[in-house]
Amino acid sequence: MVFNWFKRQFSQEDTPDVEDQSVPEQRPEEAEGQTAEQTETAGQLELSESTFPVESAPSEQAVPALDSPPAESALESADSEETPRSAEDYLAWAKAAFESVQTVGEPLAPRAADSASVDSAPAEVSSTLNQEALADPEVVTEAMEEAAASPVEGEEIAPSPPPTASREVARASSELDASSQPSPEQDMDEGFLWSAEVLAAQGRRPEEISDEEITWLKKLRRGLDKTRRGLVNQLKSVVGQGPLNQEAVDEIETLLLQADVGIEATDIIVEALQGKIREQTLPPDQAIAYLKSLLREMLDRPYHNGYVQTLTPVKNQLNIWLLTGVNGVGKTTTIGKLTNVATSSGYTCLIAAADTFRAAAVEQIKVWGQRSDVEVICNPGKNTDPAAVVFDAITAAQSRQTELLLVDTAGRLQNKKNLMDELAKIRRIIQKKAPEAQIESLLVLDATLGQNGLRQAQVFSQSAQLTGVVLTKLDGTAKGGVALGVVQQLGLPIRFIGAGEGISDLRPFSSYEFVEALLSS
Ligand SMILES: Nc1nc2c(ncn2[C@@H]2O[C@H](COP(=O)(O)OP(=O)(O)OP(=O)(O)O)[C@@H](O)[C@H]2O)c(=O)[nH]1
């Protein structure tokens, strides 16, 4: 039994993934032929029509009806029998999850039919537990007494020093050690309660929760601290002053721009807010809930345009994921982390070290490979042809029946044209040598660069035929809002997010969890 991180559920390691094989990654152009029936998804219509004209492709997820109060949305979208409804229910759920993650040994198998993945329709919870249960000292004390008090959160992450060959390799070794073993010990603190609430609201069962999931959610929330401090506290004071009005919307606009959401995405959000206040007066709680829905809908929009919601390597088939992006954004580190996500989720992996330009890149990726016990295919010669490395790696992957080949690429060459030509060549080789493979071309973006990084990124989209984005370094930046700009401006889904330099600091992206972390109390 392994915890499949891509699907966020436990599954039998050797069971062929029938569902995956029948739902290959769908490109936007492939979605054009879908029927009108397919494109009409209940629940998403109001926001989609008024805010984002959705032309094609269904969503796998029912977006909560924005007019409904949060509690109603929660009831509609989550498992009615098991999703907590009150602060007490959430607390009971959190306690059960706490006991479950403390129990060393095999987790319970999920029910085959209803084990919800992370992408199942999320409920609007509005921090019921944090606001209500935490406000009750008795409830909290009781919970804390039952909890084993052992610290779990990692240390603050130091800002990255300028990369040098030896430092990068050393960093890959030492930092991996620090975070490669998530502790099974949790503290039932505010972070745990918040994480439990987020998972419960998505219809999960307490006994299905893994320690790593809780650890990750706490990390994500902590990573977004700076953005939240800049954005949310002010947002709350604007929204909390009274019903949403024009003055408040103007202030929200400024705050969104400050968080690097970008002009285009901000305009759409502000327009939707203005439309809303023309229709009805929203009290503060509902205004925040409405804003959350808007942000989620924006982040989920690529799924309405043909991209599948959950990016999972197809079992028993070759998947090739190409990682591209300008230098220093975190491609090599991301490959290391992705290798760990994939191997611990039960997939066989191989790495192609096609960044032959930067001296330390091959050594750095080898260290990451060792950590997950994954071989790195490389050519130790100087200035070797990266396309040749990719060719060799595909040959090796095909003969070993590897499921996931991760390709590291250079972020800098003599000039931009050379870099783009090289990427286009690698892409051609992959298509020619492995036409049967499921190919993903992921653009790695450094969140600390905000809108600047986004402008640099646009040149990649043609040469690399991008299919998704990995957003790194969300920890320690106040520009986490750039996630919205990324989706709005590039039209690509965010597939993974990185919130730290350790091996377990990268996970599949969930708009629900991201928005909850961004706007949590
Ligand atoms: N804080 C933080 N640092 C990160 C994260 N991801 C990567 N880094 C750091 O960013 C720096 C650059 O990472 P690399 O993986 O070498 O970047 P790259 O894109 O492969 O660089 P080139 O090979 O020069 O193109 C390293 O110091 C990493 O540790 C993250 O999510 N958070």
XYZ file of C-alpha atoms and ligand atoms in Angstrom:
553
model
C 0.000 0.000 0.000
C 1.473 3.360 -0.999
C 0.184 6.868 -0.654
C -0.130 8.132 -4.212
C 0.665 11.806 -3.945
C -0.571 12.593 -7.423
C -4.028 11.349 -6.503
C -3.813 12.028 -2.801
C -5.044 8.613 -1.808
C -3.723 5.256 -0.739
C -3.561 2.655 -3.459
C -2.187 -0.804 -4.083
C 1.323 -0.439 -5.453
C 1.041 -3.029 -8.194
C -2.503 -2.476 -9.295
C -2.616 -1.212 -12.885
C -4.291 2.147 -12.969
C -7.183 1.584 -15.283
C -8.709 4.972 -14.660
C -5.502 6.740 -15.573
C -5.107 4.862 -18.789
C -8.542 5.803 -19.922
C -8.062 9.504 -19.191
C -4.936 10.701 -20.929
C -3.795 14.267 -20.598
C -5.889 16.341 -22.890
C -4.579 19.355 -24.685
C -6.785 22.385 -25.218
C -6.924 21.811 -28.951
C -8.134 18.257 -28.335
C -11.017 19.552 -26.296
C -12.513 21.490 -29.158
C -14.515 18.559 -30.439
C -16.418 18.090 -27.222
C -20.154 18.233 -27.214
C -22.220 20.995 -25.720
C -23.519 18.451 -23.233
C -20.005 17.735 -22.080
C -19.178 21.363 -21.693
C -22.079 22.141 -19.425
C -21.113 21.410 -15.881
C -23.602 22.105 -13.170
C -22.598 24.653 -10.641
C -19.850 26.388 -12.547
C -22.129 28.348 -14.788
C -22.804 31.513 -12.942
C -19.226 32.546 -12.382
C -18.013 31.111 -15.647
C -20.537 32.993 -17.699
C -20.337 36.277 -15.944
C -16.619 36.334 -15.287
C -14.853 33.974 -17.640
C -16.466 33.132 -20.916
C -15.832 29.400 -21.019
C -15.907 28.135 -24.576
C -15.210 24.467 -24.192
C -14.457 21.413 -22.130
C -16.035 20.244 -18.969
C -14.628 20.501 -15.524
C -14.265 17.409 -13.397
C -15.184 19.579 -10.500
C -18.421 21.258 -9.621
C -17.571 24.788 -8.653
C -19.609 25.915 -5.668
C -22.492 28.201 -6.485
C -21.221 31.547 -5.404
C -24.492 32.936 -4.261
C -24.981 30.225 -1.707
C -23.728 30.877 1.769
C -20.529 28.966 2.467
C -22.176 26.363 4.658
C -24.621 25.411 1.935
C -21.877 25.048 -0.608
C -20.040 22.824 1.787
C -23.010 20.585 2.188
C -23.656 20.418 -1.507
C -20.190 19.539 -2.563
C -18.802 17.233 0.057
C -19.840 13.840 1.286
C -23.000 14.616 3.205
C -22.589 11.816 5.719
C -18.984 12.352 6.629
C -18.114 15.956 5.998
C -18.143 17.848 9.282
C -20.759 20.557 9.580
C -19.964 22.327 12.796
C -16.880 23.407 14.678
C -17.350 20.425 17.014
C -17.575 18.049 14.059
C -14.387 19.483 12.614
C -12.643 19.121 15.925
C -13.769 15.505 16.269
C -12.546 14.911 12.727
C -9.195 16.528 13.555
C -8.824 14.373 16.679
C -9.550 11.218 14.696
C -7.033 12.262 12.036
C -4.538 13.072 14.759
C -4.888 9.607 16.263
C -4.626 8.086 12.828
C -1.368 9.821 11.854
C 0.098 9.010 15.257
C -0.575 5.329 14.701
C 2.492 3.730 13.272
C 1.644 1.051 10.736
C -0.530 0.466 7.750
C -3.212 3.041 7.125
C -6.710 1.850 6.440
C -7.489 1.198 2.822
C -9.782 3.800 1.326
C -13.232 2.757 0.256
C -12.887 1.963 -3.401
C -15.745 4.092 -4.603
C -15.671 7.180 -2.519
C -12.140 7.958 -1.457
C -12.121 11.540 -2.626
C -9.031 12.860 -4.299
C -7.812 16.299 -3.463
C -9.526 17.651 -6.499
C -12.973 16.576 -5.518
C -15.286 19.509 -5.197
C -14.110 21.478 -2.236
C -16.466 22.962 0.261
C -16.372 26.553 1.383
C -15.559 26.278 5.030
C -14.331 29.696 5.968
C -12.144 28.473 8.793
C -14.995 27.261 10.940
C -12.620 25.391 13.156
C -10.019 28.045 13.525
C -12.427 30.835 14.142
C -14.934 29.060 16.318
C -13.215 26.088 17.927
C -10.026 27.958 18.569
C -11.975 30.786 20.079
C -13.239 28.367 22.697
C -10.396 27.863 25.168
C -12.017 24.775 26.677
C -12.269 23.014 23.369
C -8.682 23.830 22.514
C -7.360 22.852 25.941
C -9.156 19.547 25.735
C -7.724 18.903 22.317
C -4.257 19.902 23.375
C -4.354 17.706 26.467
C -5.104 14.721 24.333
C -2.350 15.547 21.918
C 1.191 14.370 22.275
C 3.225 17.537 22.491
C 6.086 17.124 20.077
C 7.226 19.805 17.702
C 7.011 18.944 14.043
C 7.489 22.034 11.978
C 10.863 22.536 10.382
C 13.121 25.480 10.847
C 12.827 28.690 8.897
C 14.382 28.397 5.481
C 17.288 30.644 4.808
C 17.224 32.708 1.637
C 19.093 31.097 -1.248
C 22.698 32.201 -1.673
C 24.005 32.761 -5.178
C 24.493 29.364 -6.777
C 28.002 28.007 -7.157
C 28.915 24.521 -8.305
C 30.043 23.034 -5.008
C 27.506 24.896 -2.948
C 24.640 23.633 -5.088
C 25.765 20.026 -4.762
C 26.371 20.372 -1.036
C 22.987 22.012 -0.627
C 21.282 19.190 -2.462
C 22.893 16.677 -0.072
C 22.439 18.398 3.241
C 18.982 19.802 2.784
C 17.645 16.544 1.549
C 18.742 14.877 4.740
C 16.996 17.478 6.823
C 13.557 16.934 5.361
C 13.540 13.586 3.655
C 11.927 11.802 6.569
C 8.661 13.418 7.549
C 8.080 12.880 11.227
C 5.095 10.743 12.197
C 4.759 12.892 15.273
C 2.409 15.813 14.949
C 1.486 18.490 17.372
C -2.236 19.173 17.412
C -1.599 22.847 17.124
C -3.311 25.515 15.078
C -1.511 24.370 11.931
C -2.740 20.816 12.436
C -6.305 21.951 13.048
C -6.271 24.161 9.990
C -4.852 21.355 7.822
C -7.401 18.902 9.177
C -10.201 21.326 8.394
C -8.985 21.796 4.835
C -8.814 18.035 4.289
C -12.157 17.367 5.982
C -13.846 20.016 3.856
C -12.743 18.121 0.775
C -14.659 15.050 1.867
C -11.647 13.095 3.107
C -11.879 10.576 5.933
C -9.651 11.004 8.985
C -8.156 7.514 8.719
C -7.083 8.191 5.130
C -4.920 11.126 6.059
C -1.174 10.723 5.893
C 1.280 12.444 8.142
C 3.011 13.891 5.081
C -0.206 15.529 3.933
C -0.629 17.370 7.192
C 3.045 18.313 7.219
C 2.775 19.619 3.673
C -0.344 21.688 4.336
C 1.283 23.264 7.366
C 4.308 24.026 5.248
C 2.199 25.499 2.473
C 0.380 27.744 4.902
C 3.606 28.797 6.535
C 5.188 29.340 3.103
C 2.412 31.734 2.198
C 2.824 33.643 5.470
C 4.423 36.670 3.864
C 1.885 36.965 1.075
C -0.898 36.451 3.548
C 0.419 39.038 5.951
C 0.642 41.603 3.153
C -2.596 40.704 1.456
C -5.056 39.086 3.772
C -4.741 41.035 6.942
C -5.372 44.222 5.037
C -8.014 42.558 2.947
C -9.797 41.424 6.060
C -9.682 44.865 7.556
C -11.138 46.290 4.333
C -13.826 43.640 4.010
C -14.410 43.373 7.731
C -15.329 47.043 8.049
C -18.772 46.470 6.694
C -20.626 45.419 3.579
C -18.544 45.289 0.426
C -18.767 48.619 -1.365
C -16.981 50.506 -4.130
C -14.394 51.970 -1.793
C -13.541 48.517 -0.459
C -13.282 47.114 -3.991
C -10.802 49.884 -4.897
C -8.681 48.971 -1.906
C -8.858 45.288 -2.795
C -7.590 46.168 -6.273
C -4.511 47.833 -4.805
C -3.850 44.893 -2.490
C -4.097 42.363 -5.284
C -1.672 44.346 -7.427
C 0.732 44.518 -4.490
C 0.631 40.739 -4.141
C 1.724 40.492 -7.815
C -1.558 39.065 -8.995
C -1.044 41.118 -12.174
C -3.195 43.687 -13.923
C -5.170 41.294 -16.084
C -6.152 38.929 -13.276
C -6.812 41.813 -10.881
C -9.135 43.467 -13.411
C -11.167 40.281 -13.725
C -11.459 39.843 -9.981
C -12.371 43.491 -9.414
C -14.958 43.388 -12.190
C -16.581 40.326 -10.649
C -16.602 41.970 -7.212
C -18.193 45.085 -8.655
C -20.847 42.996 -10.377
C -21.548 41.299 -7.098
C -21.960 44.458 -5.074
C -24.357 45.817 -7.671
C -26.497 42.722 -7.069
C -26.421 42.400 -3.312
C -24.782 43.591 -0.142
C -22.308 41.070 1.136
C -21.461 40.832 4.809
C -17.713 40.346 5.527
C -17.749 36.535 5.856
C -19.609 36.073 2.621
C -17.428 38.635 0.888
C -14.312 36.617 1.785
C -16.062 33.401 0.760
C -17.006 34.993 -2.545
C -13.453 36.229 -3.091
C -12.130 32.736 -2.395
C -14.506 31.297 -4.973
C -13.335 33.842 -7.521
C -9.692 33.016 -6.949
C -10.338 29.277 -7.104
C -12.328 29.624 -10.270
C -9.507 31.597 -11.852
C -6.922 28.983 -10.846
C -9.168 26.178 -12.115
C -9.964 27.790 -15.418
C -7.476 25.707 -17.456
C -9.479 22.617 -16.470
C -12.472 24.108 -18.252
C -10.263 24.544 -21.291
C -9.251 20.952 -21.755
C -6.550 20.191 -19.225
C -7.282 17.310 -16.898
C -7.499 18.361 -13.308
C -5.142 15.815 -11.796
C -1.802 15.270 -13.459
C -0.840 11.679 -12.732
C 1.755 9.627 -14.589
C -0.035 6.869 -16.485
C 0.770 3.527 -14.850
C 2.637 0.877 -16.865
C 3.422 3.334 -19.649
C 6.270 5.707 -20.377
C 5.585 9.270 -19.242
C 8.150 11.920 -20.108
C 8.100 15.160 -18.167
C 10.337 17.905 -19.477
C 11.255 20.669 -17.031
C 12.118 24.041 -18.565
C 12.652 27.589 -17.340
C 15.263 30.311 -17.015
C 18.354 29.725 -14.912
C 18.051 29.568 -11.179
C 14.285 29.124 -10.973
C 14.645 25.685 -9.413
C 14.418 23.148 -12.256
C 17.064 20.765 -10.939
C 15.735 20.972 -7.398
C 12.193 20.424 -8.679
C 13.299 17.283 -10.550
C 14.819 15.995 -7.319
C 11.612 16.635 -5.419
C 9.402 15.260 -8.188
C 11.472 12.082 -8.277
C 10.741 11.655 -4.611
C 7.011 12.309 -5.071
C 6.912 9.786 -7.927
C 8.941 6.985 -6.339
C 7.151 7.283 -3.019
C 3.860 7.158 -4.948
C 4.856 3.828 -6.502
C 6.183 4.816 -9.936
C 9.455 3.694 -11.481
C 11.618 6.651 -12.472
C 14.657 7.726 -14.415
C 16.286 11.149 -14.761
C 17.871 12.604 -17.909
C 20.558 15.173 -17.071
C 20.122 17.322 -20.163
C 21.401 20.514 -18.553
C 24.860 20.050 -20.001
C 25.583 23.798 -19.953
C 25.902 24.495 -16.233
C 28.953 22.799 -14.762
C 27.378 21.673 -11.493
C 23.981 20.686 -12.822
C 24.842 17.049 -13.568
C 26.475 16.486 -10.185
C 23.611 18.248 -8.456
C 20.979 16.106 -10.142
C 22.966 12.954 -9.381
C 22.807 13.740 -5.685
C 19.045 14.204 -5.919
C 18.778 10.939 -7.878
C 20.686 9.046 -5.186
C 18.304 10.274 -2.533
C 15.373 8.566 -4.187
C 17.502 5.720 -5.488
C 16.867 6.740 -9.070
C 19.431 6.464 -11.832
C 20.547 9.569 -13.698
C 21.360 9.198 -17.395
C 24.077 11.667 -18.328
C 27.006 12.181 -20.583
C 30.002 13.303 -18.578
C 31.740 14.921 -21.585
C 31.950 18.706 -21.769
C 29.344 20.561 -23.830
C 27.680 17.350 -24.893
C 24.513 17.524 -26.919
C 21.554 17.544 -24.517
C 19.314 16.023 -27.174
C 21.688 13.037 -27.309
C 21.376 12.628 -23.530
C 17.597 12.666 -23.874
C 17.806 10.086 -26.675
C 19.911 7.762 -24.483
C 17.615 8.280 -21.530
C 14.528 7.362 -23.576
C 16.281 4.219 -24.835
C 17.083 3.242 -21.242
C 13.556 4.046 -20.061
C 11.987 1.992 -22.844
C 14.176 -1.033 -22.232
C 13.544 -0.928 -18.481
C 9.862 -0.145 -18.800
C 10.293 2.943 -16.694
C 7.079 4.790 -15.969
C 8.353 8.325 -15.494
C 11.357 9.924 -17.185
C 12.147 13.388 -15.824
C 14.266 15.586 -18.076
C 16.347 18.417 -16.623
C 17.181 21.149 -19.140
C 19.491 24.153 -19.235
C 18.166 27.537 -18.165
C 20.830 29.543 -19.896
C 22.876 29.167 -23.058
C 25.036 31.534 -25.069
C 21.875 33.386 -26.032
C 18.127 33.042 -25.907
C 17.822 31.791 -29.469
C 20.239 28.918 -28.803
C 18.298 27.992 -25.707
C 14.985 27.965 -27.531
C 16.458 25.995 -30.455
C 17.840 23.450 -28.032
C 14.504 23.040 -26.284
C 12.705 22.648 -29.595
C 15.226 19.990 -30.609
C 14.768 18.074 -27.345
C 11.008 18.215 -27.832
C 11.372 16.834 -31.384
C 13.613 13.997 -30.221
C 11.124 13.016 -27.543
C 8.244 12.988 -29.994
C 10.182 10.960 -32.559
C 11.792 8.484 -30.215
C 8.820 7.947 -27.914
C 5.621 8.700 -29.834
C 3.691 6.456 -27.463
C 4.784 8.345 -24.357
C 2.614 10.712 -22.343
C 4.551 13.948 -22.650
C 4.331 16.874 -20.254
C 6.300 20.047 -20.741
C 6.399 21.916 -17.464
C 7.608 25.484 -17.118
C 9.301 26.148 -13.794
C 8.660 29.643 -12.450
C 10.238 31.321 -9.453
C 7.451 32.955 -7.421
C 9.871 35.448 -5.868
C 10.271 37.052 -9.301
C 6.554 37.786 -9.462
C 5.394 39.391 -12.678
C 8.984 39.747 -13.951
C 9.410 35.985 -14.029
C 6.182 35.693 -15.935
C 7.376 37.973 -18.697
C 10.562 35.918 -19.095
C 8.489 32.784 -19.239
C 6.384 33.713 -22.202
C 9.237 32.997 -24.652
C 9.295 29.372 -23.585
C 5.764 28.570 -24.504
C 6.414 28.057 -28.228
C 9.682 26.137 -28.209
C 8.777 23.813 -25.383
C 5.054 23.412 -26.177
C 4.214 23.946 -22.542
C 1.451 22.006 -20.837
C 1.754 23.238 -17.269
C 3.618 25.240 -14.674
C 5.585 24.444 -11.538
C 5.676 27.406 -9.176
C 8.706 27.333 -6.886
C 9.932 29.337 -3.892
C 6.513 30.261 -2.577
C 8.112 30.228 0.831
C 9.570 33.531 1.810
C 7.945 35.695 -0.863
C 5.169 38.240 -0.578
C 4.410 37.635 -4.249
C 2.416 34.417 -3.897
C -0.415 36.150 -5.740
C 1.579 35.573 -8.911
C -0.037 32.115 -9.066
C -3.202 33.845 -10.291
C -1.270 35.890 -12.836
C 0.433 32.729 -14.101
C -2.830 31.009 -14.870
C -4.526 34.092 -16.253
C -1.662 35.215 -18.481
C -0.271 31.885 -19.647
C -3.547 29.950 -19.684
C -1.700 26.949 -18.234
C -2.602 24.930 -15.159
C -0.275 25.030 -12.175
C 0.719 21.420 -11.625
C 3.078 21.550 -8.636
C 4.168 24.081 -6.076
C 7.411 24.275 -4.168
C 7.548 25.851 -0.749
C 11.064 25.091 0.470
C 14.345 23.532 -0.490
C 13.852 20.097 1.088
C 12.929 16.935 -0.767
C 9.350 16.919 0.513
C 8.760 20.603 -0.148
C 7.032 20.141 -3.504
C 3.557 18.738 -3.980
C 0.768 18.638 -6.560
C -1.148 21.893 -6.717
C -4.656 22.175 -5.379
C -6.468 25.459 -5.956
C -8.642 24.820 -2.925
C -5.731 24.308 -0.577
C -3.779 27.186 -2.098
C -6.635 29.651 -1.691
C -7.429 28.436 1.810
C -3.759 28.845 2.755
C -3.622 32.242 1.083
C -6.712 33.596 2.775
C -6.645 31.676 6.045
C -6.875 33.465 9.352
N 13.385 28.656 -0.797
C 13.298 27.863 -1.855
N 14.373 27.672 -2.631
C 14.270 26.867 -3.711
C 13.059 26.238 -4.046
N 13.273 25.518 -5.188
C 14.568 25.693 -5.514
N 15.189 26.507 -4.638
C 16.588 26.972 -4.625
O 16.826 27.731 -5.814
C 18.194 27.628 -6.187
C 18.316 27.298 -7.670
O 17.774 26.004 -7.862
P 18.213 25.064 -9.078
O 17.381 23.842 -8.956
O 19.668 24.904 -9.147
O 17.740 25.951 -10.296
P 17.845 25.629 -11.864
O 16.631 26.206 -12.486
O 18.088 24.188 -12.090
O 19.121 26.475 -12.280
P 19.961 26.388 -13.674
O 20.470 24.981 -13.783
O 21.049 27.412 -13.486
O 19.060 26.752 -14.776
C 18.794 26.570 -5.268
O 19.486 27.235 -4.255
C 17.594 25.847 -4.701
O 17.827 25.290 -3.429
C 11.898 26.480 -3.217
O 10.763 26.009 -3.439
N 12.089 27.288 -2.136
